[in-house]
Tab-separated table of C-alpha atoms in Angstrom:
chain	number	residue	atom	x	y	z
D	1	MET	CA	16.373	-24.203	1.863
D	2	LYS	CA	15.455	-22.865	5.431
D	3	SER	CA	13.062	-20.386	5.903
D	4	THR	CA	14.130	-19.316	9.999
D	5	ASN	CA	16.598	-18.192	11.019
D	6	GLU	CA	19.146	-18.937	14.207
D	7	ASN	CA	16.123	-17.939	16.788
D	8	GLY	CA	13.408	-19.564	15.357
D	9	ARG	CA	12.130	-16.451	13.353
D	10	ASP	CA	10.346	-16.941	10.141
D	11	GLN	CA	11.631	-15.401	7.299
D	12	PHE	CA	11.117	-14.726	3.753
D	13	ARG	CA	12.709	-17.482	1.647
D	14	THR	CA	13.946	-15.290	-1.526
D	15	LYS	CA	14.875	-11.807	-2.352
D	16	PHE	CA	12.207	-12.428	-5.169
D	17	GLY	CA	9.685	-13.332	-2.406
D	18	PHE	CA	10.332	-10.155	-0.281
D	19	ILE	CA	10.300	-7.684	-3.404
D	20	VAL	CA	7.413	-9.034	-4.061
D	21	ALA	CA	5.986	-9.116	-0.790
D	22	CYS	CA	6.661	-5.441	-0.169
D	23	ILE	CA	5.319	-4.634	-4.088
D	24	GLY	CA	2.163	-6.183	-2.842
D	25	SER	CA	1.908	-4.388	0.403
D	26	ALA	CA	2.193	-0.845	-1.621
D	27	VAL	CA	0.172	-1.461	-4.927
D	28	GLY	CA	-3.872	-1.016	-3.951
D	29	MET	CA	-6.414	0.064	-4.820
D	30	ALA	CA	-5.366	3.607	-4.543
D	31	ASN	CA	-3.263	2.689	-7.391
D	32	ILE	CA	-6.198	1.901	-9.104
D	33	TRP	CA	-8.814	4.514	-8.207
D	34	MET	CA	-6.828	7.351	-7.199
D	35	PHE	CA	-3.580	8.037	-9.101
D	36	PRO	CA	-5.521	7.959	-12.429
D	37	TYR	CA	-7.996	10.502	-11.659
D	38	ARG	CA	-5.186	12.669	-9.808
D	39	THR	CA	-3.008	12.854	-12.931
D	40	GLY	CA	-5.095	13.884	-15.397
D	41	LYS	CA	-6.850	16.518	-12.795
D	42	PHE	CA	-3.233	17.942	-12.044
D	43	GLY	CA	-1.523	18.115	-15.508
D	44	GLY	CA	-1.400	14.841	-17.152
D	45	ALA	CA	2.232	13.999	-18.018
D	46	ALA	CA	2.801	17.548	-15.909
D	47	PHE	CA	1.990	15.749	-12.463
D	48	LEU	CA	4.349	12.636	-13.094
D	49	ILE	CA	7.261	14.978	-12.536
D	50	PRO	CA	6.516	15.877	-8.750
D	51	TYR	CA	5.374	12.290	-8.953
D	52	PHE	CA	8.468	10.785	-9.865
D	53	ILE	CA	10.912	12.811	-8.109
D	54	PHE	CA	9.019	12.560	-4.724
D	55	VAL	CA	9.228	8.549	-5.448
D	56	VAL	CA	12.747	8.203	-5.785
D	57	LEU	CA	13.109	10.589	-2.914
D	58	LEU	CA	11.457	8.635	-0.754
D	59	GLY	CA	12.484	5.520	-2.079
D	60	PHE	CA	15.981	5.763	-1.404
D	61	SER	CA	15.502	7.449	2.342
D	62	GLY	CA	12.315	6.106	3.743
D	63	VAL	CA	11.504	2.646	2.009
D	64	ILE	CA	15.265	1.630	2.958
D	65	GLY	CA	15.485	2.933	6.204
D	66	GLU	CA	12.159	0.832	7.275
D	67	MET	CA	13.317	-2.252	5.609
D	68	ALA	CA	17.052	-2.053	7.165
D	69	PHE	CA	15.059	-0.966	10.812
D	70	GLY	CA	13.403	-4.056	10.654
D	71	ARG	CA	15.974	-6.235	9.746
D	72	SER	CA	18.732	-4.932	12.389
D	73	MET	CA	16.006	-5.029	15.495
D	74	LYS	CA	14.471	-8.228	13.999
D	75	THR	CA	11.307	-7.142	14.753
D	76	GLY	CA	8.046	-4.877	14.302
D	77	PRO	CA	7.767	-1.318	15.437
D	78	LEU	CA	7.084	-2.217	19.094
D	79	GLY	CA	10.617	-3.907	19.050
D	80	ALA	CA	12.364	-1.806	17.107
D	81	PHE	CA	11.798	1.529	18.277
D	82	ALA	CA	12.531	-0.044	22.108
D	83	GLY	CA	15.477	-1.263	20.733
D	84	ALA	CA	16.404	1.977	19.207
D	85	MET	CA	16.134	3.662	22.365
D	86	GLU	CA	17.968	1.271	24.562
D	87	LEU	CA	20.854	1.836	21.931
D	88	ARG	CA	20.663	5.354	22.624
D	89	PHE	CA	19.742	5.796	26.343
D	90	GLY	CA	20.724	2.535	28.052
D	91	LYS	CA	17.668	-0.407	28.901
D	92	LYS	CA	15.710	1.719	31.097
D	93	ALA	CA	14.263	3.334	27.991
D	94	ARG	CA	12.727	0.138	26.285
D	95	PRO	CA	9.692	0.852	27.501
D	96	VAL	CA	9.238	4.094	26.157
D	97	GLY	CA	10.195	3.076	22.720
D	98	ARG	CA	7.847	0.279	23.167
D	99	ALA	CA	4.857	2.439	24.100
D	100	VAL	CA	5.857	4.945	20.865
D	101	GLY	CA	6.125	2.160	19.117
D	102	MET	CA	2.120	1.172	19.651
D	103	ILE	CA	1.356	4.264	17.609
D	104	PRO	CA	2.228	2.927	14.053
D	105	VAL	CA	0.933	-0.830	15.279
D	106	ILE	CA	-2.268	0.600	15.813
D	107	GLY	CA	-2.340	2.934	12.807
D	108	SER	CA	-1.694	-0.052	10.558
D	109	LEU	CA	-4.359	-2.292	12.495
D	110	GLY	CA	-7.039	0.831	12.253
D	111	ILE	CA	-6.189	1.068	8.262
D	112	ALA	CA	-6.770	-2.557	7.663
D	113	ILE	CA	-9.615	-2.514	9.728
D	114	GLY	CA	-11.301	-0.027	7.092
D	115	TYR	CA	-9.678	-1.632	4.233
D	116	SER	CA	-11.127	-4.979	5.076
D	117	VAL	CA	-14.821	-3.585	4.411
D	118	VAL	CA	-13.353	-2.360	0.756
D	119	VAL	CA	-12.148	-5.763	-0.093
D	120	GLY	CA	-15.424	-7.366	0.705
D	121	TRP	CA	-17.129	-5.002	-2.021
D	122	VAL	CA	-14.416	-6.205	-4.209
D	123	LEU	CA	-15.439	-10.018	-3.976
D	124	ARG	CA	-19.330	-8.803	-4.127
D	125	TYR	CA	-18.560	-7.262	-7.658
D	126	LEU	CA	-16.432	-10.005	-8.381
D	127	TRP	CA	-18.809	-12.527	-7.769
D	128	SER	CA	-21.653	-10.567	-9.830
D	129	ALA	CA	-18.887	-10.563	-12.483
D	130	LEU	CA	-18.714	-14.609	-12.599
D	131	SER	CA	-22.592	-14.935	-12.511
D	132	GLY	CA	-23.495	-12.311	-14.851
D	133	SER	CA	-25.620	-10.483	-12.862
D	134	LEU	CA	-23.442	-7.363	-13.284
D	135	MET	CA	-23.899	-7.119	-17.119
D	136	LYS	CA	-27.689	-7.168	-15.854
D	137	THR	CA	-27.345	-4.108	-13.466
D	138	GLU	CA	-29.438	-1.255	-14.490
D	139	ASP	CA	-28.429	1.248	-11.816
D	140	PHE	CA	-24.888	0.632	-10.427
D	141	GLY	CA	-25.461	3.682	-7.850
D	142	GLY	CA	-28.147	1.608	-6.379
D	143	PHE	CA	-26.494	-1.817	-6.544
D	144	PHE	CA	-23.433	0.187	-4.882
D	145	GLY	CA	-25.605	2.138	-2.477
D	146	GLY	CA	-27.098	-1.183	-1.274
D	147	LEU	CA	-23.384	-2.614	-0.157
D	148	ALA	CA	-22.180	0.675	1.371
D	149	VAL	CA	-24.919	0.689	4.369
D	150	LYS	CA	-24.569	-0.440	7.763
D	151	PHE	CA	-24.374	-4.080	7.573
D	152	GLY	CA	-24.859	-4.033	3.807
D	153	SER	CA	-22.242	-6.731	3.086
D	154	VAL	CA	-21.506	-8.389	6.093
D	155	GLY	CA	-21.183	-11.999	4.238
D	156	TRP	CA	-18.670	-10.356	1.776
D	157	HIS	CA	-16.804	-9.007	4.295
D	158	MET	CA	-16.266	-11.761	6.441
D	159	LEU	CA	-15.386	-14.012	3.673
D	160	ALA	CA	-12.475	-11.272	2.804
D	161	LEU	CA	-11.000	-11.286	6.482
D	162	GLY	CA	-11.160	-14.985	6.181
D	163	ILE	CA	-9.160	-15.694	2.896
D	164	THR	CA	-6.955	-13.210	4.320
D	165	PHE	CA	-6.548	-14.569	7.886
D	166	ALA	CA	-6.228	-18.099	6.379
D	167	ILE	CA	-3.525	-16.817	4.553
D	168	MET	CA	-1.578	-15.575	7.273
D	169	VAL	CA	-1.980	-18.428	9.777
D	170	LEU	CA	0.346	-20.234	7.630
D	171	GLY	CA	2.892	-17.724	8.441
D	172	VAL	CA	5.848	-15.938	6.580
D	173	THR	CA	7.166	-18.095	4.224
D	174	LYS	CA	3.935	-21.075	3.536
D	175	GLY	CA	1.323	-17.936	3.581
D	176	ILE	CA	2.661	-14.254	2.543
D	177	GLU	CA	5.570	-15.206	0.122
D	178	LYS	CA	3.748	-17.910	-1.613
D	179	VAL	CA	0.722	-16.109	-1.883
D	180	ASN	CA	2.712	-12.727	-2.996
D	181	LYS	CA	3.953	-14.551	-5.616
D	182	VAL	CA	1.125	-15.690	-7.254
D	183	MET	CA	-1.052	-12.501	-7.122
D	184	MET	CA	1.213	-9.737	-8.026
D	185	PRO	CA	1.863	-11.567	-10.909
D	186	VAL	CA	-1.508	-11.890	-11.421
D	187	PHE	CA	-2.225	-8.328	-11.110
D	188	PHE	CA	0.242	-7.221	-13.534
D	189	VAL	CA	-0.313	-9.920	-16.148
D	190	PHE	CA	-4.462	-9.125	-16.186
D	191	PHE	CA	-4.059	-5.483	-16.374
D	192	VAL	CA	-1.933	-6.007	-19.194
D	193	ILE	CA	-4.906	-8.053	-20.850
D	194	LEU	CA	-7.339	-4.884	-19.802
D	195	MET	CA	-4.191	-2.542	-21.207
D	196	VAL	CA	-4.366	-4.093	-24.713
D	197	ARG	CA	-8.329	-4.313	-24.807
D	198	VAL	CA	-8.854	-0.929	-23.617
D	199	ALA	CA	-6.797	0.430	-26.393
D	200	THR	CA	-8.897	-0.690	-29.258
D	201	LEU	CA	-11.787	0.908	-27.897
D	202	PRO	CA	-13.476	4.134	-30.207
D	203	GLY	CA	-12.661	7.162	-27.867
D	204	ALA	CA	-10.023	5.836	-25.752
D	205	VAL	CA	-7.328	8.584	-27.045
D	206	GLU	CA	-9.117	11.167	-25.489
D	207	GLY	CA	-8.053	9.330	-22.584
D	208	TYR	CA	-4.381	8.777	-23.346
D	209	LYS	CA	-3.968	12.907	-23.864
D	210	TYR	CA	-5.933	13.240	-20.850
D	211	LEU	CA	-3.252	11.681	-19.026
D	212	PHE	CA	-0.316	12.294	-20.798
D	213	VAL	CA	-0.527	15.924	-22.675
D	214	PRO	CA	0.992	17.700	-20.278
D	215	ASP	CA	-0.521	20.908	-18.874
D	216	TRP	CA	2.461	22.380	-17.714
D	217	LYS	CA	0.764	25.781	-15.775
D	218	GLN	CA	-0.288	22.894	-13.412
D	219	LEU	CA	3.204	22.695	-12.019
D	220	LEU	CA	2.854	26.266	-10.554
D	221	ASP	CA	-0.008	25.091	-8.754
D	222	VAL	CA	0.976	24.013	-5.405
D	223	ASN	CA	-2.034	21.458	-4.978
D	224	THR	CA	-0.321	19.527	-7.947
D	225	TRP	CA	2.685	19.100	-5.477
D	226	VAL	CA	1.032	18.399	-2.681
D	227	TYR	CA	-1.508	15.523	-4.055
D	228	ALA	CA	1.798	14.364	-5.960
D	229	LEU	CA	3.664	13.862	-2.800
D	230	GLY	CA	0.510	12.597	-1.114
D	231	GLN	CA	0.265	9.987	-3.724
D	232	ALA	CA	3.771	9.125	-3.700
D	233	PHE	CA	4.152	8.765	0.328
D	234	PHE	CA	1.068	6.387	0.888
D	235	SER	CA	1.533	4.497	-2.649
D	236	LEU	CA	5.132	3.203	-1.103
D	237	SER	CA	3.522	1.935	2.023
D	238	LEU	CA	5.378	4.012	4.103
D	239	ALA	CA	3.742	4.211	7.869
D	240	GLY	CA	6.650	2.649	10.153
D	241	SER	CA	4.581	-0.536	10.475
D	242	GLY	CA	4.533	-3.111	7.250
D	243	THR	CA	7.785	-2.570	5.842
D	244	ILE	CA	9.328	-2.608	9.391
D	245	VAL	CA	7.509	-6.079	10.197
D	246	TYR	CA	8.649	-7.626	6.395
D	247	GLY	CA	12.214	-6.329	7.000
D	248	SER	CA	12.655	-8.305	9.840
D	249	TYR	CA	11.505	-11.068	8.294
D	250	LEU	CA	14.730	-10.838	6.126
D	251	LYS	CA	17.869	-12.289	5.771
D	252	LYS	CA	20.879	-10.487	6.392
D	253	ASP	CA	22.789	-11.186	3.246
D	254	ILE	CA	19.867	-9.492	0.970
D	255	ASP	CA	20.424	-6.238	-0.885
D	256	ILE	CA	18.083	-3.667	0.829
D	257	VAL	CA	19.035	-0.586	-1.804
D	258	SER	CA	18.524	-3.270	-4.568
D	259	CYS	CA	15.053	-4.698	-3.081
D	260	ALA	CA	13.606	-0.531	-2.032
D	261	LYS	CA	14.495	0.237	-5.734
D	262	ASN	CA	12.583	-2.615	-7.340
D	263	VAL	CA	9.679	-2.092	-4.957
D	264	ALA	CA	9.571	1.836	-5.755
D	265	PHE	CA	9.659	0.831	-9.628
D	266	PHE	CA	7.182	-1.799	-9.498
D	267	ASP	CA	4.697	0.181	-7.613
D	268	THR	CA	5.139	3.072	-10.132
D	269	CYS	CA	4.656	0.779	-12.859
D	270	ALA	CA	1.259	-0.774	-11.615
D	271	ALA	CA	-0.244	2.652	-10.498
D	272	LEU	CA	0.534	3.796	-14.630
D	273	LEU	CA	-0.774	0.766	-15.600
D	274	ALA	CA	-3.592	1.571	-13.615
D	275	GLY	CA	-3.862	5.143	-15.621
D	276	ILE	CA	-3.814	3.343	-18.671
D	277	VAL	CA	-6.230	1.117	-18.302
D	278	VAL	CA	-8.737	2.962	-16.551
D	279	ILE	CA	-9.366	6.391	-17.849
D	280	PRO	CA	-8.995	5.832	-21.485
D	281	ALA	CA	-11.912	3.102	-20.976
D	282	VAL	CA	-13.917	5.777	-18.980
D	283	PHE	CA	-13.256	8.350	-22.081
D	284	ALA	CA	-14.199	5.872	-24.500
D	285	PHE	CA	-17.877	5.643	-23.047
D	286	GLY	CA	-18.220	9.333	-22.032
D	287	LEU	CA	-18.419	8.645	-18.783
D	288	ASP	CA	-17.259	10.849	-15.573
D	289	VAL	CA	-13.382	10.317	-14.852
D	290	ALA	CA	-13.573	12.453	-11.755
D	291	SER	CA	-16.134	10.532	-10.066
D	292	GLY	CA	-13.374	9.662	-7.155
D	293	PRO	CA	-13.661	6.368	-4.961
D	294	PRO	CA	-17.040	5.461	-7.093
D	295	LEU	CA	-14.989	5.294	-10.299
D	296	MET	CA	-14.281	1.543	-9.719
D	297	PHE	CA	-17.591	0.811	-8.287
D	298	ILE	CA	-20.019	2.709	-10.296
D	299	THR	CA	-18.202	4.135	-13.433
D	300	LEU	CA	-16.086	1.126	-14.357
D	301	PRO	CA	-18.571	-1.325	-14.139
D	302	ALA	CA	-20.926	0.735	-16.614
D	303	VAL	CA	-17.847	0.772	-19.057
D	304	PHE	CA	-17.605	-3.107	-18.677
D	305	GLN	CA	-21.478	-3.773	-19.380
D	306	LYS	CA	-21.308	-1.317	-22.560
D	307	MET	CA	-17.939	-3.232	-23.706
D	308	PRO	CA	-18.028	-5.962	-25.939
D	309	PHE	CA	-17.130	-9.285	-23.815
D	310	GLY	CA	-17.413	-7.152	-20.904
D	311	GLN	CA	-18.155	-9.796	-18.543
D	312	ILE	CA	-14.942	-11.546	-19.173
D	313	PHE	CA	-12.514	-8.113	-18.738
D	314	ALA	CA	-14.883	-7.326	-15.463
D	315	ILE	CA	-13.764	-10.450	-14.182
D	316	ILE	CA	-9.980	-10.185	-15.003
D	317	PHE	CA	-10.568	-6.414	-13.183
D	318	PHE	CA	-11.537	-7.523	-10.226
D	319	VAL	CA	-9.779	-10.644	-9.742
D	320	ALA	CA	-6.465	-8.365	-10.522
D	321	VAL	CA	-8.125	-5.817	-7.703
D	322	LEU	CA	-8.450	-8.368	-5.584
D	323	SER	CA	-4.662	-9.208	-5.988
D	324	ALA	CA	-3.488	-6.179	-5.190
D	325	ALA	CA	-6.179	-6.035	-2.390
D	326	ILE	CA	-5.298	-9.328	-0.293
D	327	THR	CA	-1.787	-8.733	-0.650
D	328	SER	CA	-2.117	-5.224	1.048
D	329	LEU	CA	-4.244	-6.417	3.735
D	330	MET	CA	-1.874	-8.931	4.184
D	331	ASN	CA	0.769	-6.474	5.199
D	332	LEU	CA	-1.666	-4.109	7.246
D	333	PHE	CA	-2.893	-6.971	9.486
D	334	GLU	CA	0.938	-8.738	10.206
D	335	THR	CA	2.096	-5.435	11.793
D	336	PRO	CA	-0.254	-6.347	14.926
D	337	ILE	CA	-0.185	-10.462	14.270
D	338	GLU	CA	3.712	-9.726	14.580
D	339	ALA	CA	3.344	-7.756	18.154
D	340	LEU	CA	1.373	-10.445	19.585
D	341	GLN	CA	4.088	-13.246	18.841
D	342	GLU	CA	7.227	-11.071	19.572
D	343	GLN	CA	6.362	-8.963	22.189
D	344	PHE	CA	3.367	-11.069	24.234
D	345	GLY	CA	4.656	-14.503	23.418
D	346	LEU	CA	1.436	-15.676	21.559
D	347	SER	CA	1.824	-18.282	19.099
D	348	ARG	CA	1.051	-17.422	15.467
D	349	LYS	CA	-2.354	-19.388	15.288
D	350	LEU	CA	-3.366	-17.455	18.452
D	351	ALA	CA	-2.148	-14.134	17.290
D	352	VAL	CA	-4.005	-14.441	14.060
D	353	ALA	CA	-7.236	-15.868	16.054
D	354	VAL	CA	-7.213	-12.566	18.523
D	355	ILE	CA	-6.552	-10.076	15.276
D	356	ALA	CA	-9.414	-11.859	13.318
D	357	LEU	CA	-11.441	-10.876	16.085
D	358	ILE	CA	-11.080	-7.305	16.515
D	359	GLY	CA	-10.668	-6.843	13.240
D	360	ALA	CA	-14.104	-8.170	12.484
D	361	GLY	CA	-15.854	-6.817	15.668
D	362	ILE	CA	-14.752	-3.329	15.138
D	363	SER	CA	-14.983	-3.454	11.329
D	364	VAL	CA	-18.684	-4.756	10.905
D	365	LEU	CA	-19.763	-1.600	12.394
D	366	ILE	CA	-18.276	1.237	10.101
D	367	GLU	CA	-20.005	-0.925	7.158
D	368	SER	CA	-21.497	2.156	5.397
D	369	GLY	CA	-19.791	4.020	3.167
D	370	ASP	CA	-19.766	7.116	5.154
D	371	ALA	CA	-18.438	4.936	8.220
D	372	VAL	CA	-15.887	3.552	6.963
D	373	SER	CA	-14.583	6.517	4.809
D	374	ALA	CA	-14.398	8.734	7.943
D	375	TRP	CA	-12.538	5.701	9.592
D	376	MET	CA	-9.824	6.084	7.015
D	377	ASP	CA	-9.596	9.568	7.123
D	378	VAL	CA	-8.658	9.303	10.647
D	379	ILE	CA	-6.029	6.937	10.601
D	380	SER	CA	-4.571	8.270	7.236
D	381	ILE	CA	-4.407	11.796	8.369
D	382	TYR	CA	-3.442	11.615	12.057
D	383	ILE	CA	-1.493	8.226	12.242
D	384	ILE	CA	-0.257	6.753	9.582
D	385	PRO	CA	2.203	9.656	8.716
D	386	LEU	CA	2.932	10.135	12.021
D	387	GLY	CA	4.063	6.428	12.508
D	388	ALA	CA	6.399	6.934	9.632
D	389	LEU	CA	7.784	10.020	11.063
D	390	LEU	CA	8.433	8.629	14.361
D	391	ALA	CA	9.923	5.775	12.716
D	392	GLY	CA	12.538	8.014	10.643
D	393	ILE	CA	13.453	9.648	14.002
D	394	MET	CA	14.094	6.581	15.841
D	395	PHE	CA	16.590	4.974	12.603
D	396	PHE	CA	17.930	7.819	11.307
D	397	TRP	CA	18.430	10.403	14.542
D	398	VAL	CA	17.998	8.175	18.006
D	399	CYS	CA	20.265	5.051	16.654
D	400	PRO	CA	23.735	5.785	17.473
D	401	LYS	CA	25.702	7.579	14.299
D	402	GLY	CA	26.688	5.239	11.452
D	403	PHE	CA	23.928	2.788	12.454
D	404	ALA	CA	21.435	3.242	10.059
D	405	ARG	CA	24.362	3.382	7.243
D	406	GLU	CA	25.708	0.310	8.546
D	407	GLN	CA	22.623	-1.958	8.485
D	408	ALA	CA	21.254	-0.075	5.021
D	409	GLU	CA	24.820	-1.524	3.886
D	410	THR	CA	24.271	-4.777	5.083
D	411	GLY	CA	24.379	-7.399	2.099
D	412	ALA	CA	24.770	-4.448	-0.163
D	413	GLN	CA	26.765	-4.331	-3.500
D	414	LYS	CA	28.683	-1.665	-3.077
D	415	PRO	CA	28.575	0.826	-0.047
D	416	LEU	CA	26.343	4.294	-0.484
D	417	GLY	CA	27.293	7.360	-1.061
D	418	LYS	CA	27.587	10.424	1.026
D	419	TRP	CA	24.185	11.324	0.136
D	420	PHE	CA	22.342	8.948	2.396
D	421	GLU	CA	22.584	10.796	5.839
D	422	PRO	CA	21.393	14.070	4.311
D	423	LEU	CA	18.580	12.245	2.504
D	424	THR	CA	17.381	10.275	5.116
D	425	LYS	CA	17.909	12.638	8.265
D	426	TYR	CA	17.132	15.870	6.817
D	427	VAL	CA	15.065	15.555	3.695
D	428	PHE	CA	12.823	12.628	5.151
D	429	VAL	CA	12.115	13.093	8.215
D	430	GLY	CA	11.485	16.952	6.983
D	431	ILE	CA	9.071	15.698	4.068
D	432	THR	CA	7.326	13.199	6.431
D	433	LEU	CA	6.514	15.875	8.635
D	434	ILE	CA	5.590	18.105	5.723
D	435	VAL	CA	3.272	15.068	4.888
D	436	TYR	CA	1.609	15.251	8.319
D	437	VAL	CA	0.738	18.582	8.442
D	438	LEU	CA	-0.349	19.251	4.959
D	439	GLY	CA	-2.892	15.793	5.304
D	440	ILE	CA	-4.440	17.748	8.290
D	441	PHE	CA	-4.586	21.314	6.475
D	442	PHE	CA	-5.809	19.564	3.333
D	443	GLY	CA	-8.288	16.945	5.160
D	444	GLY	CA	-6.053	14.560	3.591
D	445	ILE	CA	-3.702	14.254	0.984
D	446	GLY	CA	-3.066	10.418	0.203
């Protein structure tokens, strides 16, 4: 079966490969350490109500839109934004679209640079679990503190980048698609194993109560809705970048609506699965569930240390986390790589090499916990939602009337309902603007 289109552009070989790649981009470490804590903090099962609402709204608008936008233009945000401007205003407007398209490209590269530091930490923990040294550690705060300092994990950090770019240099079909087909099933299978093990721990029932016993009055708290919106928005990987690029590698006969449903469903399953594993395990050993990001690097290692056969389960956990992390990182780096290939004519190998040098050169300077946190905050608050907003405006407003519907219905089993235009043009674009404003006001809601 061919894996390139008539223009020689690499493509996903199968619908399944595309879906698991998109799931891989959406399922990340935030599902593992942010979702469980927020669910418990904002009302347990009550939090899930606004979260599910926003997942459905965003999945049937933004996710469909970004996939269809990329496929219709057969290019990433630089070319897609330029194409939208050309359709509306003529060829003279292409440079304007290309310039605006730089925003989501910069956002994708920026978040990837920060994310790569964290993936280096995951690799270090996995190695410590494999060697057994993690089980002998007496001070996990000190252990993590030794990594999260200036130049504290250069070797592991570079290894994370090396693994990622070694996969990406192989291309979409042989690299990204094949690896996602392995790593995503590994993530889900390993977390199911952990779920079963955690269910046998004494005291785990309190964790289930924390997660799933609803505190209905929390639905009256505006923070519950704000953070449910942020969790859904960022978890679905809406940024006007990676999903557009992956969509540009998608064949015309694939049903995008079906793909978007699957991505939203399995991303939500991943978040729930992480919550069912993490929170009951933490409760079982009387540790702090509200520790935020340190939950994964300080609290959970302490849980594994106290757990019978803890080393085995620590290995399973960090392999699963690494799978989610690498698949997300590939999606983030693919946006600038694709831009160099398509807009500047670089070969795949040269484009990967350029982004690898940029990524390594910048990220090694922000290895401290404070530096990478500040870096990620700036990108996620000011650039990522702006990229998603601009993509929504370009596809649903700038492109000619009926264009978005036509592209979303291409390959679909049945026509979209009358809900499509109101949901995409008004609800999605409006929600994305709200996310941008609230992120600035709250100092981040992702």
